[in-house]
Amino acid sequence: MIDYTLPIFRPPSEAKSFILQASIGCSYNKCTYCAMYRRENQKFRIRPIEEIKTIIDEAVKRYEFKRVFISDGNALVIPQDRLVRVLEYLNQKCPNLERVTMYANVGDVLRKGVENLKILRELGLHMVYIGFESGDDVVLKRIKKGASYREAVEASRILKEAGIKNSVMVLLGIGGKDRSLEHALKTGHLLTDADPDYVGVLSLQIRPGAPIYQEWIEGKFELPDKFQMIKELEIIVENTHLTNGFFFSNHISNYLPLKARFPEDKEKVLEEIRKILKYRDESRLRPEFYRDVVNQY
Ligand code: SF4
């Protein structure tokens, strides 16, 4: 039996990957909107290398897999020497390994730097998923993201130089009603400057356990309604100029699921969003009950 500390979160695109829980929780754990790793059993820790090797041995015996997602919340924080040993062991035990991915924080990428990341790339680290959430520094400070617009752009540059793909998440609604438009506009600018390979749009769902829940209860944070979130999506799309990237809003938290390739599909997507906004057409939107299924982040 594989030893997991639950719950486990993974991006939708890692549904077919073996999840290697090399660390538990998130070393940062301060983002005000995040309730993912707040339980007592999820206190941040990194598994000893021998324990990780035992999990890999067990996984190889039980499953066939070509992809590995290393969890939990920001696995790139694992010290370089241990991460190298994990990747080396994975390569040794899984000769068909195609790719390894993980979540990372902007700060983890900045601390690792190009040279360390190149080594991880050589060992199979194909892509990292990073939550930028917003391009608005006012919002970033308010939600205690721990990284600024400039740092997010720098982290993206480092990843490009190291040859690691960058999958960025941004969050509709996180600016509240008061910074909704600034949040959307600056998020579009950030995506343009960062020029990631993938953009994943999510919509804020306020969950008990996240500090923002209390702010919301006390009326200090107001969540934009569904059409305001779609307006944010329109502004983000308008202001996002990717060289060659995918733009997805297919995460279950979103009202409007989209899958597009930028730049070629951008105008088509804008047209669709504008039509929905113009007629306030709910028929294309996900019903609330469906969005409320506890989501994978
Ligand atoms: S959003 Fe990511 S970085 Fe922030 S607390 Fe949650 S897991 Fe950690």
Tab-separated table of C-alpha atoms and ligand atoms in Angstrom:
chain	number	residue	atom	x	y	z
A	1	MET	CA	0.000	0.000	0.000
A	2	ILE	CA	1.292	3.463	-0.912
A	3	ASP	CA	1.572	5.700	2.126
A	4	TYR	CA	-0.319	8.944	1.409
A	5	THR	CA	-1.165	11.769	3.771
A	6	LEU	CA	-4.587	12.922	2.559
A	7	PRO	CA	-6.055	14.909	0.943
A	8	ILE	CA	-3.914	15.040	-2.162
A	9	PHE	CA	-4.265	17.839	-4.712
A	10	ARG	CA	-3.072	17.723	-8.289
A	11	PRO	CA	-3.749	19.667	-11.490
A	12	PRO	CA	-6.489	18.210	-13.766
A	13	SER	CA	-3.865	17.448	-16.423
A	14	GLU	CA	-2.067	15.045	-14.063
A	15	ALA	CA	-4.992	12.619	-13.874
A	16	LYS	CA	-2.902	9.823	-15.418
A	17	SER	CA	0.272	10.469	-13.442
A	18	PHE	CA	1.542	8.528	-10.482
A	19	ILE	CA	1.532	10.942	-7.558
A	20	LEU	CA	4.736	10.711	-5.600
A	21	GLN	CA	4.189	12.460	-2.293
A	22	ALA	CA	7.795	13.363	-1.565
A	23	SER	CA	6.755	16.240	0.677
A	24	ILE	CA	3.636	16.911	2.689
A	25	GLY	CA	1.832	20.240	2.827
A	26	CYS	CA	3.155	23.591	1.674
A	27	SER	CA	6.285	25.168	3.162
A	28	TYR	CA	4.739	28.627	2.731
A	29	ASN	CA	1.070	28.061	3.600
A	30	LYS	CA	0.205	31.751	4.010
A	31	CYS	CA	-1.930	32.577	0.957
A	32	THR	CA	-5.189	33.880	2.407
A	33	TYR	CA	-7.464	32.169	-0.136
A	34	CYS	CA	-5.923	28.697	0.239
A	35	ALA	CA	-7.373	26.020	2.512
A	36	MET	CA	-5.568	23.088	0.955
A	37	TYR	CA	-2.954	22.317	3.591
A	38	ARG	CA	-4.389	23.638	6.844
A	39	ARG	CA	-5.009	20.337	8.625
A	40	GLU	CA	-2.852	19.177	11.507
A	41	ASN	CA	-1.684	16.064	9.596
A	42	GLN	CA	-0.515	18.259	6.691
A	43	LYS	CA	2.164	20.182	8.606
A	44	PHE	CA	4.957	20.750	6.139
A	45	ARG	CA	7.636	18.094	6.006
A	46	ILE	CA	9.860	16.449	3.449
A	47	ARG	CA	10.024	12.682	3.479
A	48	PRO	CA	13.464	11.159	4.071
A	49	ILE	CA	15.042	9.808	0.893
A	50	GLU	CA	14.776	6.170	2.048
A	51	GLU	CA	11.027	6.590	2.578
A	52	ILE	CA	10.640	8.124	-0.900
A	53	LYS	CA	12.591	5.237	-2.430
A	54	THR	CA	10.320	2.715	-0.683
A	55	ILE	CA	7.262	4.477	-2.149
A	56	ILE	CA	8.807	4.384	-5.632
A	57	ASP	CA	9.623	0.656	-5.240
A	58	GLU	CA	6.053	-0.039	-4.174
A	59	ALA	CA	4.577	2.053	-7.013
A	60	VAL	CA	6.669	0.290	-9.648
A	61	LYS	CA	5.480	-3.088	-8.345
A	62	ARG	CA	1.812	-2.074	-8.401
A	63	TYR	CA	1.284	0.286	-11.326
A	64	GLU	CA	2.361	0.993	-14.853
A	65	PHE	CA	3.027	4.681	-15.361
A	66	LYS	CA	5.063	6.967	-17.559
A	67	ARG	CA	4.336	10.230	-15.806
A	68	VAL	CA	5.029	11.280	-12.258
A	69	PHE	CA	3.642	14.280	-10.399
A	70	ILE	CA	5.670	15.050	-7.283
A	71	SER	CA	3.501	16.511	-4.515
A	72	ASP	CA	2.507	18.268	-2.292
A	73	GLY	CA	1.994	22.020	-2.512
A	74	ASN	CA	5.427	23.226	-3.553
A	75	ALA	CA	7.657	20.212	-4.091
A	76	LEU	CA	10.320	22.360	-5.755
A	77	VAL	CA	11.241	23.557	-2.257
A	78	ILE	CA	12.838	20.130	-1.630
A	79	PRO	CA	16.597	20.705	-1.297
A	80	GLN	CA	18.472	20.230	-4.551
A	81	ASP	CA	20.534	17.215	-3.505
A	82	ARG	CA	17.466	15.299	-2.307
A	83	LEU	CA	15.469	16.197	-5.411
A	84	VAL	CA	18.352	15.038	-7.596
A	85	ARG	CA	18.413	11.702	-5.740
A	86	VAL	CA	14.631	11.333	-6.121
A	87	LEU	CA	14.794	11.972	-9.875
A	88	GLU	CA	17.803	9.685	-10.311
A	89	TYR	CA	15.983	6.890	-8.496
A	90	LEU	CA	12.838	7.435	-10.554
A	91	ASN	CA	14.889	7.185	-13.752
A	92	GLN	CA	16.595	4.057	-12.511
A	93	LYS	CA	13.345	2.318	-11.507
A	94	CYS	CA	11.078	3.561	-14.318
A	95	PRO	CA	12.877	3.163	-17.641
A	96	ASN	CA	9.752	4.354	-19.513
A	97	LEU	CA	9.485	7.582	-17.581
A	98	GLU	CA	8.293	10.338	-19.935
A	99	ARG	CA	7.946	13.314	-17.676
A	100	VAL	CA	8.007	14.583	-14.126
A	101	THR	CA	6.055	17.632	-12.973
A	102	MET	CA	5.341	19.386	-9.675
A	103	TYR	CA	3.901	22.508	-8.081
A	104	ALA	CA	6.322	25.322	-7.301
A	105	ASN	CA	6.251	28.801	-5.807
A	106	VAL	CA	7.837	31.795	-7.506
A	107	GLY	CA	10.291	31.932	-4.578
A	108	ASP	CA	11.298	28.267	-5.070
A	109	VAL	CA	12.208	28.963	-8.705
A	110	LEU	CA	14.173	32.101	-7.792
A	111	ARG	CA	16.078	30.244	-5.058
A	112	LYS	CA	16.890	27.238	-7.245
A	113	GLY	CA	18.173	29.392	-10.110
A	114	VAL	CA	19.000	28.445	-13.682
A	115	GLU	CA	21.895	26.062	-13.049
A	116	ASN	CA	20.103	23.846	-10.509
A	117	LEU	CA	16.977	23.814	-12.648
A	118	LYS	CA	18.967	22.753	-15.706
A	119	ILE	CA	20.214	19.747	-13.725
A	120	LEU	CA	16.626	18.864	-12.750
A	121	ARG	CA	15.573	19.286	-16.381
A	122	GLU	CA	18.279	16.846	-17.474
A	123	LEU	CA	16.859	14.369	-14.951
A	124	GLY	CA	13.336	14.664	-16.363
A	125	LEU	CA	11.666	17.647	-14.693
A	126	HIS	CA	9.488	18.651	-17.606
A	127	MET	CA	7.161	21.298	-16.192
A	128	VAL	CA	6.214	23.151	-13.022
A	129	TYR	CA	2.795	24.539	-12.113
A	130	ILE	CA	2.966	27.942	-10.446
A	131	GLY	CA	0.148	29.965	-8.954
A	132	PHE	CA	0.661	33.588	-9.951
A	133	GLU	CA	-2.996	34.296	-9.139
A	134	SER	CA	-2.825	37.996	-10.034
A	135	GLY	CA	-0.606	40.562	-11.678
A	136	ASP	CA	-1.795	43.307	-9.366
A	137	ASP	CA	0.781	43.952	-6.641
A	138	VAL	CA	-1.906	45.448	-4.384
A	139	VAL	CA	-3.870	42.214	-4.578
A	140	LEU	CA	-0.744	40.068	-4.243
A	141	LYS	CA	0.138	41.830	-1.009
A	142	ARG	CA	-3.422	41.622	0.282
A	143	ILE	CA	-3.632	37.858	-0.299
A	144	LYS	CA	-0.095	37.348	1.134
A	145	LYS	CA	1.094	35.668	-2.043
A	146	GLY	CA	4.723	36.238	-1.114
A	147	ALA	CA	5.765	37.184	-4.658
A	148	SER	CA	5.417	40.334	-6.756
A	149	TYR	CA	4.701	40.938	-10.441
A	150	ARG	CA	8.420	41.439	-11.152
A	151	GLU	CA	9.428	38.285	-9.284
A	152	ALA	CA	6.862	36.246	-11.212
A	153	VAL	CA	8.285	37.542	-14.501
A	154	GLU	CA	11.822	36.741	-13.340
A	155	ALA	CA	10.846	33.214	-12.294
A	156	SER	CA	9.342	32.695	-15.758
A	157	ARG	CA	12.552	33.882	-17.411
A	158	ILE	CA	14.600	31.473	-15.278
A	159	LEU	CA	12.355	28.539	-16.193
A	160	LYS	CA	12.627	29.356	-19.896
A	161	GLU	CA	16.406	29.532	-19.678
A	162	ALA	CA	16.501	26.207	-17.847
A	163	GLY	CA	14.255	24.586	-20.486
A	164	ILE	CA	11.447	23.754	-18.040
A	165	LYS	CA	7.881	24.385	-19.125
A	166	ASN	CA	5.885	26.877	-17.132
A	167	SER	CA	2.208	26.284	-16.389
A	168	VAL	CA	0.765	29.326	-14.662
A	169	MET	CA	-2.461	29.543	-12.676
A	170	VAL	CA	-4.418	32.765	-12.244
A	171	LEU	CA	-7.505	33.282	-10.134
A	172	LEU	CA	-10.693	35.080	-11.171
A	173	GLY	CA	-12.327	36.975	-8.327
A	174	ILE	CA	-9.252	37.216	-6.112
A	175	GLY	CA	-9.178	41.030	-6.400
A	176	GLY	CA	-12.620	41.222	-4.802
A	177	LYS	CA	-15.210	43.631	-6.179
A	178	ASP	CA	-13.048	46.661	-5.435
A	179	ARG	CA	-9.942	45.591	-7.439
A	180	SER	CA	-11.663	43.392	-10.000
A	181	LEU	CA	-10.719	45.447	-13.053
A	182	GLU	CA	-7.152	46.284	-11.939
A	183	HIS	CA	-6.624	42.631	-11.072
A	184	ALA	CA	-7.785	41.484	-14.512
A	185	LEU	CA	-5.841	44.100	-16.454
A	186	LYS	CA	-2.563	43.553	-14.623
A	187	THR	CA	-2.962	39.787	-14.751
A	188	GLY	CA	-3.180	40.036	-18.537
A	189	HIS	CA	-0.035	42.187	-18.543
A	190	LEU	CA	1.765	39.707	-16.288
A	191	LEU	CA	0.868	36.779	-18.531
A	192	THR	CA	2.192	38.711	-21.515
A	193	ASP	CA	5.466	39.536	-19.757
A	194	ALA	CA	5.894	36.031	-18.359
A	195	ASP	CA	4.856	34.368	-21.636
A	196	PRO	CA	4.245	30.905	-20.103
A	197	ASP	CA	3.597	27.708	-22.044
A	198	TYR	CA	0.252	27.138	-20.349
A	199	VAL	CA	-2.226	29.372	-18.566
A	200	GLY	CA	-4.790	27.783	-16.286
A	201	VAL	CA	-7.573	30.087	-15.139
A	202	LEU	CA	-9.412	29.160	-11.938
A	203	SER	CA	-12.239	30.946	-10.143
A	204	LEU	CA	-12.052	31.746	-6.470
A	205	GLN	CA	-14.186	29.538	-4.250
A	206	ILE	CA	-14.212	30.671	-0.649
A	207	ARG	CA	-13.728	27.711	1.656
A	208	PRO	CA	-13.815	27.498	5.461
A	209	GLY	CA	-10.266	27.128	6.742
A	210	ALA	CA	-8.871	29.782	4.399
A	211	PRO	CA	-8.272	33.182	6.086
A	212	ILE	CA	-10.239	34.915	3.316
A	213	TYR	CA	-13.335	33.063	4.541
A	214	GLN	CA	-13.342	35.128	7.736
A	215	GLU	CA	-12.799	38.356	5.745
A	216	TRP	CA	-15.766	37.394	3.589
A	217	ILE	CA	-17.991	36.602	6.604
A	218	GLU	CA	-17.061	39.986	8.120
A	219	GLY	CA	-17.814	41.783	4.858
A	220	LYS	CA	-14.170	42.828	4.359
A	221	PHE	CA	-13.918	40.852	1.140
A	222	GLU	CA	-16.642	40.869	-1.507
A	223	LEU	CA	-16.623	38.167	-4.143
A	224	PRO	CA	-17.449	39.335	-7.687
A	225	ASP	CA	-20.503	37.581	-9.164
A	226	LYS	CA	-20.314	35.144	-12.084
A	227	PHE	CA	-20.665	37.773	-14.820
A	228	GLN	CA	-18.048	39.983	-13.177
A	229	MET	CA	-15.694	36.999	-13.146
A	230	ILE	CA	-16.401	36.457	-16.840
A	231	LYS	CA	-15.710	40.166	-17.402
A	232	GLU	CA	-12.339	39.594	-15.698
A	233	LEU	CA	-11.774	36.675	-18.042
A	234	GLU	CA	-12.487	38.950	-21.020
A	235	ILE	CA	-9.998	41.572	-19.819
A	236	ILE	CA	-7.355	38.947	-19.104
A	237	VAL	CA	-7.759	37.411	-22.573
A	238	GLU	CA	-7.686	40.850	-24.251
A	239	ASN	CA	-4.429	41.712	-22.516
A	240	THR	CA	-2.669	38.368	-22.767
A	241	HIS	CA	-0.297	38.107	-25.713
A	242	LEU	CA	1.456	34.733	-25.711
A	243	THR	CA	4.105	33.792	-28.227
A	244	ASN	CA	2.809	30.237	-28.409
A	245	GLY	CA	0.799	28.926	-25.503
A	246	PHE	CA	-2.323	27.178	-24.329
A	247	PHE	CA	-5.012	29.035	-22.442
A	248	PHE	CA	-7.400	26.911	-20.401
A	249	SER	CA	-10.309	27.667	-18.122
A	250	ASN	CA	-11.517	24.075	-17.950
A	251	HIS	CA	-10.910	23.724	-14.201
A	252	ILE	CA	-14.101	22.730	-12.392
A	253	SER	CA	-14.191	26.001	-10.416
A	254	ASN	CA	-14.898	28.056	-13.552
A	255	TYR	CA	-18.259	29.144	-14.884
A	256	LEU	CA	-17.064	29.223	-18.469
A	257	PRO	CA	-14.813	26.375	-19.606
A	258	LEU	CA	-12.494	27.276	-22.478
A	259	LYS	CA	-9.609	25.521	-24.204
A	260	ALA	CA	-7.647	27.620	-26.627
A	261	ARG	CA	-4.301	28.047	-28.277
A	262	PHE	CA	-2.861	31.555	-28.273
A	263	PRO	CA	-2.405	33.600	-30.337
A	264	GLU	CA	-4.480	31.841	-33.040
A	265	ASP	CA	-7.701	31.201	-31.070
A	266	LYS	CA	-7.718	34.430	-29.123
A	267	GLU	CA	-10.224	36.393	-31.219
A	268	LYS	CA	-12.629	33.443	-31.326
A	269	VAL	CA	-12.482	33.118	-27.558
A	270	LEU	CA	-13.044	36.856	-27.077
A	271	GLU	CA	-16.060	36.744	-29.331
A	272	GLU	CA	-17.564	33.901	-27.307
A	273	ILE	CA	-16.973	35.669	-23.978
A	274	ARG	CA	-18.441	38.940	-25.283
A	275	LYS	CA	-21.555	37.228	-26.550
A	276	ILE	CA	-22.146	35.694	-23.110
A	277	LEU	CA	-21.602	39.047	-21.416
A	278	LYS	CA	-23.847	40.896	-23.853
A	279	TYR	CA	-26.854	38.581	-23.489
A	280	ARG	CA	-26.047	37.470	-19.931
A	281	ASP	CA	-26.448	34.002	-21.346
A	282	GLU	CA	-26.289	31.387	-18.579
A	283	SER	CA	-26.861	28.407	-20.871
A	284	ARG	CA	-23.111	28.158	-21.614
A	285	LEU	CA	-22.142	28.438	-17.949
A	286	ARG	CA	-21.506	25.678	-15.447
A	287	PRO	CA	-24.256	25.419	-12.866
A	288	GLU	CA	-23.296	26.402	-9.319
A	289	PHE	CA	-23.833	22.897	-7.875
A	290	TYR	CA	-21.355	21.451	-10.388
A	291	ARG	CA	-18.690	24.013	-9.526
A	292	ASP	CA	-19.145	23.217	-5.874
A	293	VAL	CA	-17.899	19.657	-6.121
A	294	VAL	CA	-14.757	19.732	-3.957
A	295	ASN	CA	-12.188	20.574	-6.548
A	296	GLN	CA	-8.684	19.523	-7.351
A	297	TYR	CA	-6.633	22.650	-7.324
B	1	SF4	S1	-1.728	28.606	-2.727
B	1	SF4	FE1	0.057	27.336	-2.994
B	1	SF4	S2	1.731	28.533	-2.102
B	1	SF4	FE2	-0.158	29.425	-1.336
B	1	SF4	S3	-0.511	28.407	0.606
B	1	SF4	FE3	-1.666	27.252	-0.935
B	1	SF4	S4	-0.279	25.642	-1.584
B	1	SF4	FE4	0.953	27.162	-0.497
